């Protein structure tokens, strides 16, 4: 069964407003998705009824909060098909998850002369932590090149692999272009030389069915706010044996087994990596977001988003002066484009005047933009609550803007 669009839209209060006197059309979903009422309710319910610190409390509220928090971890475990909930670590987001791996796995296992491979498609948060680590350790960062469509060159990747490769950290789906990387092949090839693999799942988790066991990745990082959940919360998935081999991230409460002034022993995973009071309310609300996705079904969501993407590509490509950026064969519902001789920011501002929210600029992928010879793009990214009629409005808006320029 397809998406019942009006019913779904009814679940998202924020969508029902006017911007500059026009009904809001929200096409900035790759930056962050809107939140359904169930997520907002879970958050208020928690603070109204259950607010308490978790794991050590000897009272009813603490028990309840702990139960809901750990149930959320299990929901996420099933969402990505991890073997066990202990492999799900809560962080502040994709960025912190990647930094956690860089500073713990990196601290212990990366040495002078070792190599880390990333791709040209990476978000800054999957570039900078590795540059910092390489600088500290005297390791070397290698970059997988791409073709003009925005696809990684797999043969070139294979040439970069060697016994020196300790880690491959690659985006599953590009936020700037939408490209879905052939990560299963990447992981198998990396494992063949003994390297571990981290997937940046910030964009893929919202569009694709994720099975970390089938992919066989060693780590996956993602953010709740791109999955209809709260901001400032994310997950690091890691294989048990890899997580156990790593030193802790931050020191503090919760991550210890026993502390004496002479020596501290560390807690089991996942707690070893979760120092301090976690973001309890948001974790509980994140469960509501995953439940929302599961109720509709990932396959149904993907089919809807794919349809929106091809409709948008078809509508916009008829406009004189429009050119798409990133034309990979496999894409999530991200349409990056430019209009001849127009600055993306100007296009974004003009669309905003029509109530249409898009993102413009380099999308935190400056090296990718440089490779493509662009300053930036206009990016429309589609989600479960977007409709074909909204895309028609986008096409009308872009067409009007392109006409001004073509005059
Ligand atoms: N990687 C990718 C591909 C992203 O799209 C984003 C968010 N734009 C991030 C990493 C960083 O996510 P966060 O800001 O939630 O940590």
PDB file of C-alpha atoms in Angstrom, residues 249-367:
ATOM      1  CA  UNK A 249      35.854   7.840  25.077  1.00  0.00           C
ATOM      2  CA  UNK A 250      35.171  10.205  27.971  1.00  0.00           C
ATOM      3  CA  UNK A 251      35.701   9.567  31.663  1.00  0.00           C
ATOM      4  CA  UNK A 252      33.015  10.120  34.290  1.00  0.00           C
ATOM      5  CA  UNK A 253      29.995   8.548  35.907  1.00  0.00           C
ATOM      6  CA  UNK A 254      28.228   5.556  34.346  1.00  0.00           C
ATOM      7  CA  UNK A 255      31.231   4.391  32.303  1.00  0.00           C
ATOM      8  CA  UNK A 256      33.028   2.833  35.290  1.00  0.00           C
ATOM      9  CA  UNK A 257      32.842  -0.448  37.140  1.00  0.00           C
ATOM     10  CA  UNK A 258      34.886   0.634  40.143  1.00  0.00           C
ATOM     11  CA  UNK A 259      36.847   3.757  40.954  1.00  0.00           C
ATOM     12  CA  UNK A 260      39.647   4.058  43.470  1.00  0.00           C
ATOM     13  CA  UNK A 261      42.296   6.756  43.501  1.00  0.00           C
ATOM     14  CA  UNK A 262      44.792   4.101  42.468  1.00  0.00           C
ATOM     15  CA  UNK A 263      42.905   2.523  39.589  1.00  0.00           C
ATOM     16  CA  UNK A 264      39.592   2.618  37.753  1.00  0.00           C
ATOM     17  CA  UNK A 265      37.983  -0.298  35.956  1.00  0.00           C
ATOM     18  CA  UNK A 266      35.562   0.331  33.137  1.00  0.00           C
ATOM     19  CA  UNK A 267      31.980  -0.704  32.614  1.00  0.00           C
ATOM     20  CA  UNK A 268      30.761  -3.118  29.939  1.00  0.00           C
ATOM     21  CA  UNK A 269      29.642  -1.845  26.524  1.00  0.00           C
ATOM     22  CA  UNK A 270      27.574   0.186  25.762  1.00  0.00           C
ATOM     23  CA  UNK A 271      27.995   2.046  29.095  1.00  0.00           C
ATOM     24  CA  UNK A 272      31.778   2.205  28.731  1.00  0.00           C
ATOM     25  CA  UNK A 273      31.170   4.791  25.982  1.00  0.00           C
ATOM     26  CA  UNK A 274      28.323   6.689  27.657  1.00  0.00           C
ATOM     27  CA  UNK A 275      29.905   8.800  30.389  1.00  0.00           C
ATOM     28  CA  UNK A 276      27.590  11.066  32.375  1.00  0.00           C
ATOM     29  CA  UNK A 277      23.818  11.420  32.426  1.00  0.00           C
ATOM     30  CA  UNK A 278      22.658  10.716  28.892  1.00  0.00           C
ATOM     31  CA  UNK A 279      20.038  12.548  26.858  1.00  0.00           C
ATOM     32  CA  UNK A 280      17.254  10.432  28.383  1.00  0.00           C
ATOM     33  CA  UNK A 281      14.194  12.319  27.160  1.00  0.00           C
ATOM     34  CA  UNK A 282      15.411  12.527  23.584  1.00  0.00           C
ATOM     35  CA  UNK A 283      16.375   8.851  23.491  1.00  0.00           C
ATOM     36  CA  UNK A 284      12.849   7.946  24.596  1.00  0.00           C
ATOM     37  CA  UNK A 285      11.380  10.294  21.974  1.00  0.00           C
ATOM     38  CA  UNK A 286      13.682   8.753  19.355  1.00  0.00           C
ATOM     39  CA  UNK A 287      11.975   5.420  19.980  1.00  0.00           C
ATOM     40  CA  UNK A 288       8.673   7.065  19.040  1.00  0.00           C
ATOM     41  CA  UNK A 289      10.288   8.263  15.798  1.00  0.00           C
ATOM     42  CA  UNK A 290      11.487   4.766  14.913  1.00  0.00           C
ATOM     43  CA  UNK A 291       8.062   3.350  15.787  1.00  0.00           C
ATOM     44  CA  UNK A 292       6.572   5.912  13.371  1.00  0.00           C
ATOM     45  CA  UNK A 293       8.908   4.732  10.587  1.00  0.00           C
ATOM     46  CA  UNK A 294       8.183   1.073  11.349  1.00  0.00           C
ATOM     47  CA  UNK A 295       4.436   1.656  11.277  1.00  0.00           C
ATOM     48  CA  UNK A 296       4.640   2.959   7.722  1.00  0.00           C
ATOM     49  CA  UNK A 297       7.448   0.621   6.684  1.00  0.00           C
ATOM     50  CA  UNK A 298      10.813   1.507   5.209  1.00  0.00           C
ATOM     51  CA  UNK A 299       9.942  -0.027   1.821  1.00  0.00           C
ATOM     52  CA  UNK A 300       6.796   2.086   1.529  1.00  0.00           C
ATOM     53  CA  UNK A 301       8.681   5.232   2.530  1.00  0.00           C
ATOM     54  CA  UNK A 302      11.428   4.517   0.016  1.00  0.00           C
ATOM     55  CA  UNK A 303       8.985   3.847  -2.805  1.00  0.00           C
ATOM     56  CA  UNK A 304       7.234   7.162  -2.084  1.00  0.00           C
ATOM     57  CA  UNK A 305      10.506   9.105  -1.913  1.00  0.00           C
ATOM     58  CA  UNK A 306      11.838   7.472  -5.091  1.00  0.00           C
ATOM     59  CA  UNK A 307       8.660   8.476  -6.888  1.00  0.00           C
ATOM     60  CA  UNK A 308       9.023  12.067  -5.667  1.00  0.00           C
ATOM     61  CA  UNK A 309      12.659  12.146  -6.772  1.00  0.00           C
ATOM     62  CA  UNK A 310      11.935  10.935 -10.285  1.00  0.00           C
ATOM     63  CA  UNK A 311       8.923  13.253 -10.597  1.00  0.00           C
ATOM     64  CA  UNK A 312      11.033  16.223  -9.490  1.00  0.00           C
ATOM     65  CA  UNK A 313      13.899  15.312 -11.827  1.00  0.00           C
ATOM     66  CA  UNK A 314      11.477  14.982 -14.715  1.00  0.00           C
ATOM     67  CA  UNK A 315       9.647  18.269 -13.969  1.00  0.00           C
ATOM     68  CA  UNK A 316      12.752  20.346 -13.329  1.00  0.00           C
ATOM     69  CA  UNK A 317      14.813  19.022 -16.214  1.00  0.00           C
ATOM     70  CA  UNK A 318      12.336  20.634 -18.627  1.00  0.00           C
ATOM     71  CA  UNK A 319      13.339  24.067 -17.360  1.00  0.00           C
ATOM     72  CA  UNK A 320      15.801  25.989 -19.498  1.00  0.00           C
ATOM     73  CA  UNK A 321      18.956  26.765 -17.545  1.00  0.00           C
ATOM     74  CA  UNK A 322      18.388  23.998 -14.970  1.00  0.00           C
ATOM     75  CA  UNK A 323      21.120  21.454 -14.512  1.00  0.00           C
ATOM     76  CA  UNK A 324      21.221  18.645 -11.977  1.00  0.00           C
ATOM     77  CA  UNK A 325      24.347  18.081  -9.892  1.00  0.00           C
ATOM     78  CA  UNK A 326      24.938  14.416  -9.113  1.00  0.00           C
ATOM     79  CA  UNK A 327      23.375  11.962 -11.497  1.00  0.00           C
ATOM     80  CA  UNK A 328      24.379   8.669  -9.920  1.00  0.00           C
ATOM     81  CA  UNK A 329      22.413   5.580 -10.923  1.00  0.00           C
ATOM     82  CA  UNK A 330      21.626   4.824  -7.265  1.00  0.00           C
ATOM     83  CA  UNK A 331      20.343   7.759  -5.252  1.00  0.00           C
ATOM     84  CA  UNK A 332      18.314   8.641  -2.183  1.00  0.00           C
ATOM     85  CA  UNK A 333      15.727  11.403  -2.563  1.00  0.00           C
ATOM     86  CA  UNK A 334      18.100  14.344  -2.836  1.00  0.00           C
ATOM     87  CA  UNK A 335      18.005  16.624  -5.875  1.00  0.00           C
ATOM     88  CA  UNK A 336      20.939  18.999  -6.084  1.00  0.00           C
ATOM     89  CA  UNK A 337      20.901  21.494  -8.912  1.00  0.00           C
ATOM     90  CA  UNK A 338      21.893  24.879 -10.202  1.00  0.00           C
ATOM     91  CA  UNK A 339      20.371  27.373 -12.547  1.00  0.00           C
ATOM     92  CA  UNK A 340      22.798  28.723 -15.136  1.00  0.00           C
ATOM     93  CA  UNK A 341      24.704  31.776 -13.983  1.00  0.00           C
ATOM     94  CA  UNK A 342      22.724  32.131 -10.769  1.00  0.00           C
ATOM     95  CA  UNK A 343      24.151  31.939  -7.302  1.00  0.00           C
ATOM     96  CA  UNK A 344      22.511  29.054  -5.379  1.00  0.00           C
ATOM     97  CA  UNK A 345      21.842  31.364  -2.442  1.00  0.00           C
ATOM     98  CA  UNK A 346      19.806  33.741  -4.630  1.00  0.00           C
ATOM     99  CA  UNK A 347      17.753  30.813  -5.913  1.00  0.00           C
ATOM    100  CA  UNK A 348      17.177  29.659  -2.331  1.00  0.00           C
ATOM    101  CA  UNK A 349      16.046  33.117  -1.230  1.00  0.00           C
ATOM    102  CA  UNK A 350      13.616  33.403  -4.134  1.00  0.00           C
ATOM    103  CA  UNK A 351      12.173  29.971  -3.397  1.00  0.00           C
ATOM    104  CA  UNK A 352      11.830  30.911   0.271  1.00  0.00           C
ATOM    105  CA  UNK A 353       9.760  33.917  -0.785  1.00  0.00           C
ATOM    106  CA  UNK A 354       7.383  31.313  -2.266  1.00  0.00           C
ATOM    107  CA  UNK A 355       7.276  29.362   1.006  1.00  0.00           C
ATOM    108  CA  UNK A 356       9.638  26.682  -0.324  1.00  0.00           C
ATOM    109  CA  UNK A 357      12.450  25.668   2.048  1.00  0.00           C
ATOM    110  CA  UNK A 358      15.551  24.287   0.338  1.00  0.00           C
ATOM    111  CA  UNK A 359      19.210  24.303   1.324  1.00  0.00           C
ATOM    112  CA  UNK A 360      21.888  26.142  -0.615  1.00  0.00           C
ATOM    113  CA  UNK A 361      25.662  26.223  -0.450  1.00  0.00           C
ATOM    114  CA  UNK A 362      28.382  23.630  -0.060  1.00  0.00           C
ATOM    115  CA  UNK A 363      26.366  21.322   2.243  1.00  0.00           C
ATOM    116  CA  UNK A 364      29.446  20.766   4.447  1.00  0.00           C
ATOM    117  CA  UNK A 365      31.144  19.060   1.494  1.00  0.00           C
ATOM    118  CA  UNK A 366      33.608  21.699   0.321  1.00  0.00           C
ATOM    119  CA  UNK A 367      36.123  19.229  -1.187  1.00  0.00           C
TER     120      UNK A 367
END
